[in-house]
Short mmCIF file of C-alpha atoms in Angstrom, two decimals:
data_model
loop_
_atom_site.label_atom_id
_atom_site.label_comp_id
_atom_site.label_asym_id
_atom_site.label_seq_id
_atom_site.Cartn_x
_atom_site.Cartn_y
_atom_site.Cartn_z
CA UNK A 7 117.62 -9.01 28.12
CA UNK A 8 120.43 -12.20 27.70
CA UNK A 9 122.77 -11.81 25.33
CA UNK A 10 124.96 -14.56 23.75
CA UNK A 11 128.53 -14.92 21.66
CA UNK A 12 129.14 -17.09 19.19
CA UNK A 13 132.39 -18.04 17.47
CA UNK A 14 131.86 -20.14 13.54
CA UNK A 15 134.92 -22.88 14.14
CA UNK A 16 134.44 -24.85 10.85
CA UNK A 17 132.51 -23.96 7.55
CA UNK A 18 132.42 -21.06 5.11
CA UNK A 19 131.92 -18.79 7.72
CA UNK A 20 134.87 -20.13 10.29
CA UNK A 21 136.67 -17.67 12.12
CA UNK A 22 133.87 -15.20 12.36
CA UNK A 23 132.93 -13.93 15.51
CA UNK A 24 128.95 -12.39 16.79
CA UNK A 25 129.33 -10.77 19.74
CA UNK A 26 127.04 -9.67 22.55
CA UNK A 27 124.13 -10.63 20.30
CA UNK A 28 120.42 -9.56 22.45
CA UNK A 29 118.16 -12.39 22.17
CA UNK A 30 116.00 -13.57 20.16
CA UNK A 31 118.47 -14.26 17.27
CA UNK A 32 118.01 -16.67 14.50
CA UNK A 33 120.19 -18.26 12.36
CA UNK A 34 119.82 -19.67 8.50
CA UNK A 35 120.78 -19.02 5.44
CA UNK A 36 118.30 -16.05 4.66
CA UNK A 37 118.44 -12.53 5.00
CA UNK A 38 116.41 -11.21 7.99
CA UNK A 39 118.33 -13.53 10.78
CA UNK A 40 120.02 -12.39 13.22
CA UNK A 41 123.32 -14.98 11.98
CA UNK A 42 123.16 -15.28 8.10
CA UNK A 43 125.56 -18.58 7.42
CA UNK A 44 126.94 -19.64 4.03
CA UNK A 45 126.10 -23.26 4.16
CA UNK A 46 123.68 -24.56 1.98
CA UNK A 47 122.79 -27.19 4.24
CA UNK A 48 121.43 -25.10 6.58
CA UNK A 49 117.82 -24.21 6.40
CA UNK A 50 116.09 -20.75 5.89
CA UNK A 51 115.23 -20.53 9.22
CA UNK A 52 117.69 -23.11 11.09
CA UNK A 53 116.98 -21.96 14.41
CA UNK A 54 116.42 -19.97 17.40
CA UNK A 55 117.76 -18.85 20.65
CA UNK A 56 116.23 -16.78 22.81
CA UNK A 57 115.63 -15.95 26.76
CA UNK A 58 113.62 -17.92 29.31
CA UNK A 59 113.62 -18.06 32.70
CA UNK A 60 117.21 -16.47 32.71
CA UNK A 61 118.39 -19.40 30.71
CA UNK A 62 119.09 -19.22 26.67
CA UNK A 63 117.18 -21.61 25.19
CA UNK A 64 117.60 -22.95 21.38
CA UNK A 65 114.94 -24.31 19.23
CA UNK A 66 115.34 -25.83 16.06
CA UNK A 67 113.23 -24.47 13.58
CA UNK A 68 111.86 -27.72 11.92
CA UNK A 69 115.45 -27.71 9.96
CA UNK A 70 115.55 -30.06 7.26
CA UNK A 71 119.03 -31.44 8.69
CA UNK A 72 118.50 -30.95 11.87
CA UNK A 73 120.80 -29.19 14.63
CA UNK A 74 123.50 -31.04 17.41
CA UNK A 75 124.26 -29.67 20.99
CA UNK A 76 127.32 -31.26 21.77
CA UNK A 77 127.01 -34.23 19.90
CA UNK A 78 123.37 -35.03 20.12
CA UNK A 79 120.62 -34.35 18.09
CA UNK A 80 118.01 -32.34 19.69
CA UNK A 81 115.07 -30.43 19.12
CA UNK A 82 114.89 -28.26 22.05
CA UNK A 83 118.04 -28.11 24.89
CA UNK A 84 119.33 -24.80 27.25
CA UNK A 85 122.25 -23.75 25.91
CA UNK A 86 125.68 -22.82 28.20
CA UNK A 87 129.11 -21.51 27.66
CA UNK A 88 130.91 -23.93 26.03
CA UNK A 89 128.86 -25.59 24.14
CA UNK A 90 129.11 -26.45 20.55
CA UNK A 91 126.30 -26.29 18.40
CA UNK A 92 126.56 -28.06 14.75
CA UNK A 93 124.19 -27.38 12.02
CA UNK A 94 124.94 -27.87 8.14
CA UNK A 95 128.26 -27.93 7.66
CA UNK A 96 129.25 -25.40 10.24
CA UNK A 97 130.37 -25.63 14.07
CA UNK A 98 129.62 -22.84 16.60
CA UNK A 99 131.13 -22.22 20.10
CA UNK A 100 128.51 -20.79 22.28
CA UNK A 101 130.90 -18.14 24.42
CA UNK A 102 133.42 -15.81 24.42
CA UNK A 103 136.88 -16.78 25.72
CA UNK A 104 135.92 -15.19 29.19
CA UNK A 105 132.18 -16.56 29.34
CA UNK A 106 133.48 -19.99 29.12
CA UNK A 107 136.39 -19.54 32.37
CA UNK A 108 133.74 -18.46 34.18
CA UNK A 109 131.89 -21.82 33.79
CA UNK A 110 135.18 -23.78 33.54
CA UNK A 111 135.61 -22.14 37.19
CA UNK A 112 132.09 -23.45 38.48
CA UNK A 113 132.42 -26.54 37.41
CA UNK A 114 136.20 -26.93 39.31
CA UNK A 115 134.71 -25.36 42.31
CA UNK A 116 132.28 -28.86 42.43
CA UNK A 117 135.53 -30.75 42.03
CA UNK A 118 137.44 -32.97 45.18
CA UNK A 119 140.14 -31.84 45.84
CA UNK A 120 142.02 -28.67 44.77
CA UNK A 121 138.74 -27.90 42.74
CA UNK A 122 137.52 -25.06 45.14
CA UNK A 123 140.42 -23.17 45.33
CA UNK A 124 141.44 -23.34 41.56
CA UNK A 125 137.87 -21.91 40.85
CA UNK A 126 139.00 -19.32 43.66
CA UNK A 127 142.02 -18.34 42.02
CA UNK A 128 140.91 -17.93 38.64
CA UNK A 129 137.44 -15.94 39.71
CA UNK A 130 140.07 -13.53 41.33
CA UNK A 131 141.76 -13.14 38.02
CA UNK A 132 138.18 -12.71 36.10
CA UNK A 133 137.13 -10.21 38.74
CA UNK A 134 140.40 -7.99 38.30
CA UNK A 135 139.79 -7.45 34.39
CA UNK A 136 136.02 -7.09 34.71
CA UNK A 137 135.20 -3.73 32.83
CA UNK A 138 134.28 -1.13 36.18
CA UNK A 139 130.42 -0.21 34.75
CA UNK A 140 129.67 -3.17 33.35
CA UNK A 141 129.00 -6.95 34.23
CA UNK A 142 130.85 -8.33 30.92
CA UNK A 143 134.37 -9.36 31.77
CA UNK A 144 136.78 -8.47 28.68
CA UNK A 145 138.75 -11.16 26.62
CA UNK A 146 142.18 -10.53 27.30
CA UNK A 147 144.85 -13.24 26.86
CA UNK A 148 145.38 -12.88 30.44
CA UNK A 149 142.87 -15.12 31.07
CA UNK A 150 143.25 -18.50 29.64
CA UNK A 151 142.58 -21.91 30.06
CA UNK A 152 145.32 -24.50 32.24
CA UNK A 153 146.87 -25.04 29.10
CA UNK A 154 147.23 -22.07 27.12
CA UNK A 155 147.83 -19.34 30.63
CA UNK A 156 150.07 -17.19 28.23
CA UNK A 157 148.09 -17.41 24.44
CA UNK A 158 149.25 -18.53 21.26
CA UNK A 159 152.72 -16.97 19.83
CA UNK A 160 151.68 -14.10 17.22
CA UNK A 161 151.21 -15.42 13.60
CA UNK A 162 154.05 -14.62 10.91
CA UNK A 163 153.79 -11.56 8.96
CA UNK A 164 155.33 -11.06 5.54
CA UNK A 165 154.80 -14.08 3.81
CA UNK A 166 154.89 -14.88 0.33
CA UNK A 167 152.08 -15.84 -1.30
CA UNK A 168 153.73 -19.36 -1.37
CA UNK A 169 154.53 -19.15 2.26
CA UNK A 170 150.88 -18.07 2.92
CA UNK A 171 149.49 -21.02 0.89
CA UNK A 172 151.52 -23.71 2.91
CA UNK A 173 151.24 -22.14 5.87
CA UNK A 174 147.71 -22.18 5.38
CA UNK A 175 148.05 -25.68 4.59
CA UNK A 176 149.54 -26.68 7.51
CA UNK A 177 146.88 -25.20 9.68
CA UNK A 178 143.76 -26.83 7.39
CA UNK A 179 146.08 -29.83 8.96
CA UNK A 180 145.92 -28.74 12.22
CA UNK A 181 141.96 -27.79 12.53
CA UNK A 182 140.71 -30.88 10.50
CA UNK A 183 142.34 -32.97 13.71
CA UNK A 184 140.39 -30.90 15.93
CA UNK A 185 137.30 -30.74 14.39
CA UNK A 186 137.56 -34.50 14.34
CA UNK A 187 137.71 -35.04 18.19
CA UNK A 188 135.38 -32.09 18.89
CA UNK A 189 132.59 -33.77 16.59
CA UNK A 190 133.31 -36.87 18.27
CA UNK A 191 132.62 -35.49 21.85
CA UNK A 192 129.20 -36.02 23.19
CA UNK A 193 127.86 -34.27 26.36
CA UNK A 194 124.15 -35.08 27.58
CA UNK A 195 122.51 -32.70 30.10
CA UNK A 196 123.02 -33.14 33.28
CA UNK A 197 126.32 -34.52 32.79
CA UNK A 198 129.26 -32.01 32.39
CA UNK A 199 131.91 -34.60 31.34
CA UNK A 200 132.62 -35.96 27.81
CA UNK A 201 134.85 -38.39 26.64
CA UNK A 202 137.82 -35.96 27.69
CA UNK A 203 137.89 -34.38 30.80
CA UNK A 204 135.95 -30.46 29.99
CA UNK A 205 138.69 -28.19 30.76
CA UNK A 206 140.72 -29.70 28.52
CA UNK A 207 137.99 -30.29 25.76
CA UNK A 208 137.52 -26.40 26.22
CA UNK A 209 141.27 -25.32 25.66
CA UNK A 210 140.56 -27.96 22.14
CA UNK A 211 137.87 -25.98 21.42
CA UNK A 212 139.31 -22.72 21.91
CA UNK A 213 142.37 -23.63 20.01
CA UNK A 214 140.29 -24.31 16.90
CA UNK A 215 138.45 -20.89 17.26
CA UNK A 216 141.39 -19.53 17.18
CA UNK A 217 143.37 -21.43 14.31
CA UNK A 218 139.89 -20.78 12.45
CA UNK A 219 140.62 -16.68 13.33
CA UNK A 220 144.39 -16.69 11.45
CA UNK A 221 142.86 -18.72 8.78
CA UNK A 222 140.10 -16.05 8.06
CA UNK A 223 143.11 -13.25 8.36
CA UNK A 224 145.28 -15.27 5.94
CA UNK A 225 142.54 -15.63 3.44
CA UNK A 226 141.69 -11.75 3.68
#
């Protein structure tokens, strides 16, 4: 049985997190999926993933707005870690933090150059956190992207309500930005390059899942 993670980056649901899910799993806006999202754009039954041939596989549901991989509309596409699925007003980030290394480290292994050994190094790193009886490697800050090797600083604690509301503010700031160049990205199969080079447009990515996160705690 596959399993898959997915993080909500934008939409009512941002900063929510469904992890290890077994395939099949559905999403929509209707009790009995797998993912219920608040977004009324978002059909009943949006869509599906489930297993194939050892490859995750998502099928939109006849939608009435349709679903995006990575920028393109699609009907049917295999799904990897990294990718960003968009349907309504919502944006999901197939992969945990760890999931996503590990392909970030396949693809620098096909690299010239350096490629090869920077996918050596950091496989060393995944393999030395990888839980003992299981095959699922944790997410621990310790393994990170190029440009975030140490994680974010820890959010500030004891605000006032005013402090929370601009602070909150500032951040709404901060992930609208992203969310721009993220939607603007478009990756077609068979070609693992967008208009930014991927490791970075992962660390983007991952810094809007995680802006998305403090947002949710803020709000709580």
């Amino acid at each position: 049985m596959a399993y898959v993670t997915l993080r909500v980056l934008h939409g009512a649901d941002r900063g929510r997190t469904f992890d290890h899910l077994p395939t099949p799993v559905t999403i929509g806006r209707e009790e009995g999926n797998s993912i219920r999202l608040n977004d009324e754009r978002i059909s009943r039954y949006h869509l599906k993933l489930q297993e194939d041939n050892d490859k995750i596989v998502l099928t939109d549901l006849e939608s009435t707005n349709g679903t995006k991989v990575n920028g393109e509309d699609i009907q049917v596409r295999i799904l990897r870690h990294g990718d960003l699925i968009t349907v309504g007003r919502s944006l999901l980030l197939v992969g945990s933090h760890s999931d996503i290394d590990r392909r970030i480290a396949e693809i620098a292994a096909r690299l010239p150059g350096d490629g090869a050994a920077r996918a050596h190094q950091m496989g060393e790193r995944l393999d030395h956190i990888a839980r003992p009886d299981s095959d699922v490697v944790a997410d621990v800050s310790e393994v990170r992207t190029p440009l975030l090797p140490g994680g974010p600083p820890p959010s500030p604690d004891r605000l006032s309500p005013a402090q929370s509301a601009e602070f909150s503010e500032l951040l709404e700031y901060i992930q609208g930005i992203l969310r721009e160049a993220s939607e603007g990205s478009v990756m077609r199969p068979g070609n693992e390059t967008v208009e930014i080079d991927f490791v970075h447009w992962q660390a983007l990515l991952d810094l809007q899942a995680r802006l998305a996160e403090i947002l949710r705690q803020i709000a709580g």
